[in-house]
Coordinates of N, CA, C and O in Angstrom, one line a residue:
M1164 N 248.9 39.9 -41.2 CA 249.5 38.8 -40.6 C 248.2 38.9 -39.9 O 247.5 39.8 -39.4
V1165 N 247.6 37.4 -39.9 CA 246.2 37.4 -39.5 C 246.9 35.6 -38.6 O 247.5 35.1 -38.9
I1166 N 245.4 36.2 -36.8 CA 245.9 36.2 -36.4 C 244.7 35.0 -35.7 O 243.5 35.1 -35.3
T1167 N 244.6 33.1 -35.5 CA 244.0 32.3 -35.0 C 244.0 31.2 -34.4 O 245.0 31.2 -35.0
F1168 N 243.3 30.9 -33.9 CA 242.9 29.2 -33.1 C 242.3 28.1 -33.8 O 241.7 28.6 -34.4
E1169 N 243.5 27.5 -33.6 CA 242.7 26.1 -33.7 C 242.8 24.8 -32.6 O 243.5 24.8 -31.9
K1170 N 242.0 24.1 -32.1 CA 242.1 23.6 -31.4 C 242.9 22.0 -32.2 O 243.8 21.9 -32.2
L1171 N 243.2 22.2 -29.9 CA 244.5 21.7 -29.7 C 244.4 19.9 -30.2 O 242.9 20.1 -29.4
E1172 N 245.1 19.3 -31.0 CA 244.8 18.4 -31.6 C 245.9 17.0 -31.0 O 247.1 18.0 -31.7
P1173 N 245.7 16.1 -31.8 CA 246.7 15.6 -31.5 C 248.5 15.1 -32.1 O 249.7 15.2 -32.2
G1174 N 248.0 15.5 -33.7 CA 249.2 15.9 -34.4 C 249.3 17.3 -34.2 O 251.4 17.6 -34.9
H1175 N 249.3 18.2 -33.1 CA 250.5 18.6 -32.4 C 250.9 18.6 -31.4 O 251.8 19.2 -30.8
F1176 N 251.3 17.3 -31.0 CA 251.8 17.0 -29.7 C 253.6 17.2 -29.9 O 253.7 17.8 -28.7
E1177 N 253.3 16.5 -30.8 CA 255.4 16.8 -30.6 C 256.2 17.9 -30.8 O 257.0 18.3 -29.6
K1178 N 255.0 19.4 -32.0 CA 255.9 20.5 -31.9 C 255.5 21.4 -30.5 O 256.1 21.9 -29.9
V1179 N 254.2 21.3 -29.9 CA 253.4 21.6 -28.4 C 254.6 21.1 -26.6 O 256.3 21.7 -26.4
L1180 N 255.1 19.1 -27.8 CA 256.4 19.8 -26.2 C 257.3 19.3 -26.1 O 258.1 20.0 -25.8
R1181 N 257.3 19.8 -28.1 CA 259.1 21.1 -28.1 C 259.4 22.2 -27.5 O 260.6 22.2 -26.6
W1182 N 258.5 22.8 -28.0 CA 258.1 23.8 -27.4 C 258.3 24.3 -25.6 O 258.6 24.8 -25.4
R1183 N 257.8 23.1 -25.3 CA 257.3 22.8 -23.3 C 259.0 23.1 -23.3 O 259.4 22.8 -22.3
L1184 N 259.8 22.0 -23.7 CA 260.8 21.4 -23.1 C 262.3 22.5 -23.3 O 263.0 22.9 -22.8
E1185 N 261.8 23.7 -24.3 CA 262.9 24.6 -25.0 C 262.6 25.8 -24.0 O 263.4 26.5 -23.6
N1186 N 261.4 25.9 -23.1 CA 260.9 26.9 -22.3 C 260.1 26.7 -21.0 O 259.3 26.8 -20.2
Q1187 N 260.2 25.0 -20.9 CA 259.9 24.9 -19.3 C 260.3 25.5 -18.1 O 259.6 25.8 -16.7
D1188 N 261.3 26.5 -18.4 CA 261.4 27.1 -16.7 C 259.9 28.6 -16.4 O 259.7 28.9 -16.0
A1189 N 258.8 28.7 -18.2 CA 257.6 29.1 -17.9 C 256.7 28.9 -17.2 O 255.6 29.6 -17.5
F1190 N 256.7 27.5 -16.8 CA 255.8 26.7 -16.7 C 255.6 26.7 -15.2 O 256.9 25.8 -14.9
Y1191 N 254.7 25.8 -14.1 CA 254.8 25.7 -13.2 C 254.3 24.3 -13.4 O 253.9 23.9 -14.4
G1192 N 254.5 22.8 -12.2 CA 254.6 22.2 -12.4 C 255.6 21.6 -13.0 O 256.2 21.5 -14.3
K1193 N 255.4 19.9 -13.1 CA 256.8 18.6 -13.6 C 256.3 19.3 -15.0 O 254.7 19.0 -16.0
P1194 N 257.6 19.2 -16.0 CA 257.3 19.3 -17.5 C 256.9 18.1 -18.3 O 257.4 16.4 -17.6
F1195 N 256.0 17.4 -18.8 CA 256.3 16.2 -19.9 C 257.8 16.2 -20.6 O 258.3 17.1 -20.9
S1196 N 257.8 15.4 -21.1 CA 259.7 14.7 -21.4 C 259.2 13.8 -22.6 O 260.2 13.7 -23.7
T1197 N 257.5 12.9 -22.7 CA 257.7 12.2 -23.7 C 256.1 12.3 -24.5 O 255.3 13.0 -23.8
I1198 N 256.3 11.9 -25.8 CA 254.8 12.0 -25.9 C 253.7 11.0 -25.3 O 252.7 11.8 -25.7
E1199 N 254.3 10.7 -24.5 CA 253.2 9.6 -23.5 C 252.6 10.5 -23.1 O 251.4 9.9 -22.3
Q1200 N 252.9 11.3 -22.2 CA 253.1 11.8 -21.1 C 252.2 12.5 -21.2 O 250.8 12.9 -21.2
Y1201 N 252.3 13.5 -22.4 CA 251.4 14.6 -23.1 C 250.2 14.2 -23.9 O 249.2 14.5 -23.3
E1202 N 249.7 12.7 -24.2 CA 248.7 11.6 -24.3 C 247.9 12.3 -23.7 O 247.1 12.2 -23.4
K1203 N 248.9 11.3 -22.6 CA 246.9 11.2 -21.1 C 247.1 12.4 -20.8 O 246.3 12.3 -19.6
W1204 N 248.0 13.3 -20.0 CA 247.6 14.9 -20.3 C 245.9 15.2 -21.2 O 245.0 15.4 -19.9
Y1205 N 246.6 15.3 -22.5 CA 245.7 15.6 -23.2 C 244.0 15.2 -22.9 O 243.1 15.4 -22.9
N1206 N 244.4 13.1 -22.3 CA 242.9 12.3 -23.0 C 242.7 13.1 -21.2 O 241.1 12.5 -21.1
D1207 N 243.3 13.3 -20.3 CA 242.6 13.2 -19.1 C 242.3 14.7 -18.9 O 241.4 15.0 -17.6
S1208 N 242.1 15.6 -19.6 CA 242.0 17.3 -19.1 C 240.7 17.5 -19.7 O 239.6 16.4 -20.3
G1209 N 239.9 18.0 -18.9 CA 238.6 18.6 -18.5 C 238.2 18.9 -19.6 O 238.4 18.8 -20.4
K1210 N 236.5 18.1 -19.2 CA 235.8 19.4 -20.4 C 235.6 20.9 -20.6 O 234.8 21.7 -21.1
N1211 N 236.0 21.3 -18.6 CA 235.3 22.2 -18.8 C 237.1 23.0 -19.2 O 237.3 24.1 -18.9
E1212 N 237.7 23.0 -20.2 CA 238.6 23.3 -20.9 C 239.1 23.4 -22.1 O 238.3 22.7 -22.4
H1213 N 239.5 24.5 -23.0 CA 239.8 25.0 -24.3 C 241.1 25.0 -24.8 O 241.6 26.6 -24.7
N1214 N 241.4 24.2 -25.3 CA 243.3 24.2 -25.4 C 243.8 25.0 -26.8 O 242.6 23.8 -27.9
F1215 N 244.6 25.7 -27.6 CA 243.7 25.9 -28.5 C 246.1 25.5 -28.9 O 246.2 26.5 -28.0
I1216 N 246.4 25.5 -30.5 CA 247.7 26.4 -31.1 C 247.4 27.3 -31.7 O 246.7 27.9 -32.6
I1217 N 248.1 28.6 -31.5 CA 247.9 29.6 -32.2 C 248.5 30.1 -33.2 O 250.2 29.1 -33.2
M1218 N 247.7 30.3 -34.3 CA 248.4 29.6 -36.0 C 248.9 31.5 -35.6 O 247.1 32.4 -35.7
V1219 N 250.2 31.6 -36.7 CA 249.9 32.9 -37.9 C 249.9 32.7 -38.8 O 250.9 31.9 -39.3
D1220 N 249.1 33.5 -40.1 CA 248.7 33.4 -41.2 C 249.5 31.5 -41.9 O 249.7 31.4 -42.1
D1221 N 248.3 30.6 -40.9 CA 248.7 29.2 -41.1 C 249.4 28.6 -40.4 O 249.6 27.5 -41.2
V1222 N 250.8 29.0 -39.5 CA 251.5 28.6 -38.8 C 251.4 28.0 -37.4 O 251.4 29.4 -37.0
P1223 N 251.5 27.3 -37.7 CA 251.8 27.3 -35.9 C 252.4 27.5 -34.8 O 254.5 27.3 -35.4
I1224 N 252.6 28.3 -34.4 CA 253.4 29.0 -33.2 C 253.9 29.2 -31.8 O 254.5 30.1 -31.4
G1225 N 252.8 28.6 -31.3 CA 251.9 28.8 -29.6 C 250.9 28.1 -29.4 O 250.2 27.8 -30.1
T1226 N 250.9 28.6 -27.7 CA 249.9 27.7 -27.8 C 248.7 28.3 -26.3 O 249.9 29.5 -25.8
I1227 N 247.8 28.3 -26.7 CA 246.7 29.4 -25.4 C 245.8 28.5 -24.9 O 245.2 27.6 -25.5
S1228 N 244.9 28.9 -23.4 CA 243.8 28.5 -23.0 C 243.4 28.3 -22.0 O 243.5 29.0 -21.7
L1229 N 242.0 28.2 -22.4 CA 240.9 29.1 -21.5 C 240.6 27.7 -20.5 O 239.9 26.4 -21.1
L1230 N 240.3 27.9 -19.3 CA 240.1 26.8 -18.3 C 239.3 27.4 -17.5 O 238.7 29.1 -16.9
N1231 N 238.6 26.9 -16.6 CA 238.0 26.6 -15.4 C 236.9 27.8 -15.8 O 236.6 28.7 -14.8
I1232 N 235.5 28.0 -16.6 CA 234.8 28.7 -16.9 C 233.5 28.2 -15.3 O 233.6 27.8 -16.0
S1233 N 233.8 29.3 -15.1 CA 232.8 28.9 -14.2 C 232.2 30.6 -13.6 O 232.6 31.5 -13.2
N1234 N 230.7 30.9 -13.5 CA 229.8 31.8 -12.6 C 230.4 32.8 -14.5 O 230.8 34.5 -12.8
N1235 N 230.9 33.2 -14.7 CA 230.7 34.8 -16.2 C 232.5 34.9 -15.2 O 233.4 35.1 -15.7
T1236 N 233.5 33.7 -15.2 CA 235.1 33.2 -14.9 C 235.6 32.5 -15.9 O 235.4 31.0 -15.5
A1237 N 236.7 32.7 -16.1 CA 237.7 31.7 -16.8 C 239.1 32.5 -16.4 O 239.2 33.2 -15.6
E1238 N 240.0 31.2 -16.3 CA 241.3 30.8 -16.2 C 242.3 31.3 -18.0 O 241.5 30.5 -18.6
I1239 N 243.3 32.4 -18.0 CA 243.6 31.7 -19.5 C 245.7 31.2 -18.7 O 246.3 31.3 -17.7
G1240 N 245.7 30.4 -19.6 CA 246.6 29.1 -19.7 C 246.8 28.7 -20.1 O 246.9 29.2 -21.6
R1241 N 249.3 28.2 -20.4 CA 249.2 27.5 -21.3 C 249.6 28.1 -22.6 O 249.4 27.8 -23.4
F1242 N 250.0 29.6 -21.9 CA 249.9 30.4 -22.9 C 252.1 30.3 -23.4 O 252.1 31.0 -22.7
M1243 N 252.0 30.7 -24.8 CA 253.5 30.9 -25.1 C 253.7 30.8 -26.1 O 252.8 30.3 -27.2
I1244 N 254.4 31.9 -26.5 CA 255.1 31.5 -28.0 C 255.9 30.8 -27.9 O 256.9 31.0 -27.7
G1245 N 255.9 29.4 -28.8 CA 257.4 28.2 -29.0 C 258.3 28.9 -29.8 O 259.1 28.5 -29.4
E1246 N 257.3 29.9 -30.6 CA 258.6 29.2 -31.9 C 259.1 31.0 -31.6 O 259.2 32.4 -32.3
D1247 N 260.8 31.3 -31.1 CA 261.4 31.8 -30.9 C 261.2 33.6 -32.2 O 260.9 34.1 -31.5
S1248 N 261.0 32.9 -32.9 CA 260.5 33.7 -34.6 C 259.9 35.1 -34.6 O 260.2 36.2 -34.9
Y1249 N 258.9 34.2 -33.7 CA 257.7 35.3 -33.6 C 257.5 35.8 -32.5 O 256.5 36.9 -31.7
R1250 N 258.5 36.3 -31.6 CA 259.1 36.7 -30.0 C 258.1 38.3 -30.7 O 259.2 38.4 -31.4
R1251 N 257.9 38.6 -29.3 CA 258.2 40.6 -29.2 C 257.8 41.3 -30.5 O 258.5 41.8 -31.0
K1252 N 256.6 40.2 -30.8 CA 256.2 40.7 -31.6 C 254.2 41.5 -31.9 O 253.8 41.9 -33.0
G1253 N 254.3 41.6 -30.6 CA 252.6 42.5 -30.8 C 251.8 40.6 -30.3 O 250.7 40.7 -30.8
I1254 N 252.2 38.7 -30.7 CA 251.7 38.2 -30.9 C 250.9 37.5 -30.7 O 249.6 37.8 -30.0
G1255 N 252.0 37.5 -28.6 CA 250.9 37.4 -27.3 C 250.0 38.2 -27.4 O 249.2 37.3 -26.4
G1256 N 250.5 39.6 -26.9 CA 249.0 40.5 -26.7 C 248.0 40.6 -27.5 O 246.8 40.8 -27.3
E1257 N 248.7 40.0 -28.7 CA 246.9 39.6 -30.2 C 246.1 38.7 -29.5 O 244.7 38.6 -29.6
S1258 N 246.8 37.2 -29.2 CA 246.5 36.1 -28.6 C 245.1 36.1 -27.5 O 244.6 35.7 -27.5
V1259 N 245.9 37.3 -26.8 CA 245.7 37.1 -26.2 C 244.1 37.8 -26.1 O 242.8 37.6 -25.2
R1260 N 244.4 39.1 -26.2 CA 242.9 40.3 -27.3 C 241.6 39.2 -27.4 O 240.7 39.0 -26.9
L1261 N 242.4 38.5 -28.2 CA 242.2 37.4 -28.6 C 240.9 36.4 -27.9 O 239.5 36.1 -28.0
L1262 N 241.5 35.8 -27.1 CA 240.6 35.0 -26.3 C 240.1 35.3 -25.1 O 238.8 35.0 -25.0
V1263 N 240.0 36.4 -24.4 CA 239.4 37.5 -24.0 C 237.8 37.6 -24.9 O 237.4 37.8 -24.3
Q1264 N 238.4 38.0 -26.0 CA 236.7 38.4 -26.7 C 236.4 36.8 -27.0 O 235.1 37.0 -26.8
M1265 N 236.6 35.9 -27.4 CA 236.3 34.5 -27.4 C 235.3 34.8 -26.4 O 234.3 33.9 -26.1
A1266 N 235.9 34.1 -24.6 CA 235.3 34.2 -23.7 C 234.9 34.8 -23.4 O 233.6 33.9 -23.4
H1267 N 234.2 36.2 -24.0 CA 232.5 36.6 -24.2 C 232.2 36.9 -24.5 O 231.1 36.3 -23.7
D1268 N 232.8 36.2 -25.8 CA 231.5 36.2 -26.9 C 230.4 35.0 -27.1 O 229.5 34.8 -26.6
K1269 N 231.3 33.8 -26.4 CA 230.7 32.1 -26.4 C 231.0 31.7 -25.5 O 229.7 30.6 -25.3
F1270 N 231.3 32.1 -24.4 CA 231.1 31.3 -22.9 C 230.5 32.2 -21.7 O 229.9 32.5 -20.4
G1271 N 230.3 33.5 -21.9 CA 229.8 34.4 -21.3 C 230.8 35.2 -20.6 O 230.1 35.8 -19.5
V1272 N 232.1 35.3 -20.8 CA 233.0 35.3 -19.5 C 233.1 36.8 -19.4 O 233.3 37.5 -20.3
D1273 N 232.8 37.3 -18.4 CA 233.7 38.9 -18.6 C 234.4 38.9 -17.4 O 235.1 40.3 -17.3
R1274 N 235.3 38.2 -16.4 CA 236.7 38.2 -16.5 C 237.8 37.1 -16.1 O 236.9 36.0 -15.9
L1275 N 239.3 37.4 -16.4 CA 239.3 36.3 -16.5 C 240.8 36.8 -15.7 O 241.6 38.4 -15.4
R1276 N 241.2 35.4 -15.8 CA 242.4 36.1 -14.5 C 243.4 34.8 -14.9 O 243.5 34.4 -16.0
C1277 N 244.7 35.4 -14.3 CA 246.0 34.2 -15.0 C 246.8 34.5 -14.1 O 247.8 34.9 -13.5
V1278 N 247.7 33.1 -14.5 CA 248.9 33.4 -12.9 C 250.3 33.0 -13.3 O 250.2 32.2 -14.4
I1279 N 250.8 34.0 -13.5 CA 252.6 34.6 -14.1 C 253.1 34.3 -12.6 O 253.0 34.5 -11.7
K1280 N 254.5 33.1 -13.8 CA 255.8 33.6 -12.5 C 256.0 34.2 -12.2 O 255.9 35.2 -13.6
P1281 N 256.2 34.7 -11.4 CA 257.0 36.3 -11.2 C 258.5 37.0 -11.8 O 257.7 38.3 -11.9
D1282 N 258.9 36.0 -12.3 CA 260.5 36.1 -12.5 C 259.8 36.2 -14.4 O 260.9 37.1 -14.8
N1283 N 258.7 36.0 -14.6 CA 257.9 36.6 -16.4 C 258.0 37.2 -16.0 O 256.2 37.6 -17.0
I1284 N 258.6 38.8 -16.1 CA 258.1 39.9 -16.3 C 257.9 40.4 -17.7 O 257.0 41.3 -17.7
A1285 N 258.1 39.6 -19.0 CA 257.4 39.8 -20.3 C 256.6 39.8 -20.6 O 255.2 41.1 -20.7
V1286 N 255.5 38.8 -19.9 CA 255.0 38.6 -20.2 C 254.0 39.1 -19.0 O 252.7 39.8 -19.7
L1287 N 254.3 39.5 -17.3 CA 253.2 40.3 -16.5 C 253.3 41.5 -17.2 O 252.4 42.5 -17.6
K1288 N 254.9 42.4 -18.5 CA 254.0 43.5 -19.0 C 253.5 43.2 -20.4 O 252.3 44.9 -20.4
M1289 N 253.2 42.6 -20.7 CA 252.1 42.4 -22.0 C 251.1 42.0 -21.1 O 249.8 42.9 -21.4
H1290 N 250.5 41.7 -19.9 CA 249.1 41.7 -19.8 C 248.6 43.0 -19.2 O 247.9 43.8 -19.8
E1291 N 249.3 43.5 -18.6 CA 249.1 44.9 -18.3 C 248.8 45.3 -19.4 O 247.9 47.1 -18.9
K1292 N 249.9 45.4 -20.6 CA 249.2 46.9 -21.4 C 248.5 46.7 -21.9 O 247.5 47.2 -22.4
N1293 N 248.0 45.1 -22.2 CA 246.8 44.7 -22.5 C 245.6 45.4 -21.7 O 243.9 45.2 -21.6
G1294 N 245.7 46.0 -20.6 CA 244.8 46.5 -19.4 C 243.9 46.0 -18.0 O 244.3 46.4 -17.2
A1295 N 245.0 44.5 -18.2 CA 244.6 43.7 -17.5 C 245.7 44.3 -15.6 O 246.0 45.4 -16.0
K1296 N 245.0 44.0 -14.3 CA 245.5 44.8 -13.5 C 246.2 43.4 -12.6 O 245.2 42.7 -12.1
V1297 N 247.0 44.2 -11.1 CA 247.8 42.5 -11.1 C 247.3 42.5 -10.1 O 247.1 44.1 -9.2
K1298 N 246.2 41.8 -9.5 CA 245.4 42.3 -8.4 C 245.8 41.1 -7.0 O 245.7 41.7 -6.0
E1299 N 246.7 40.5 -7.0 CA 247.4 39.6 -6.1 C 248.5 39.2 -6.4 O 249.0 38.8 -7.3
I1300 N 249.1 38.1 -5.0 CA 250.6 38.1 -5.6 C 250.9 36.5 -5.3 O 250.4 36.4 -3.8
I1301 N 250.6 35.1 -5.6 CA 250.8 34.6 -4.9 C 252.7 33.7 -4.2 O 252.9 33.9 -4.9
V1302 N 252.1 33.4 -3.3 CA 253.0 32.7 -2.1 C 252.8 31.3 -2.1 O 252.1 30.5 -1.7
E1303 N 254.6 31.2 -2.8 CA 254.0 29.2 -2.9 C 255.1 28.6 -2.2 O 255.8 28.8 -2.6
Y1304 N 254.8 27.2 -1.3 CA 255.7 26.5 -0.5 C 255.7 25.7 -1.2 O 254.6 24.7 -1.8
N1305 N 257.2 24.3 -1.9 CA 256.9 23.2 -2.8 C 257.5 22.5 -1.5 O 258.9 22.2 -1.0
Y1306 N 257.1 21.4 -0.5 CA 257.5 20.8 0.3 C 257.9 19.2 -0.3 O 257.6 19.0 -1.1
S1307 N 259.6 19.2 0.4 CA 260.4 18.2 0.0 C 260.3 17.4 1.5 O 260.4 17.8 2.7
E1308 N 261.1 16.0 1.0 CA 261.2 15.3 2.7 C 262.5 16.4 3.4 O 262.5 15.9 3.5
N1309 N 263.2 17.1 2.6 CA 264.8 18.1 3.1 C 263.5 19.1 4.0 O 264.3 19.9 3.8
G1310 N 262.6 18.9 3.4 CA 262.1 20.7 4.1 C 261.5 21.3 2.6 O 261.8 20.8 1.3
I1311 N 261.2 22.1 3.2 CA 261.0 23.6 2.4 C 262.3 24.2 1.1 O 262.8 24.2 2.0

C-alpha cells in the first residue's frame, strides 16, 4: 500500500463534498452543501495553506491540509479518511506522519498543532499514538439570538 498526496484540485470537489456531507459531525463550522459553495471556499482560500487529497495506490480516499505556516509552526487541518473501507487501517496515522515530514522538509516547520472535536476519540488516539501530546482543551461558546 502506497500513500501519497495530490494537490486538491477542482476535479476532486464532488468527491470531497460527498465525504464532508457524510462526515459533517467531525468538522467545525457550517458544512458546504453545494459544489458552488465548495468552489467559492477553494478560490478564497489563502496562499498560506496547502490542501491535499490522500491517495492510496492512486485511489483518492481522503483529505489533509497544512495551514497557517508561520515561525516554524503550522496546523494540521481538514483531515478526513472519506472512504469507509480505508478507515481503521493505519492510513490516517501514516498520512499525518507524511504531512509532518513534508512540513519539516519543505517549510522548516518543527511544531504542528491540530484542533480536534472532543468527541472524536479515534482521531485523538491516532495523534497520541503518533507521538502528539495533548496541550490544551479549548472551550467554545456559540452565541445565537436565543442565548448560548
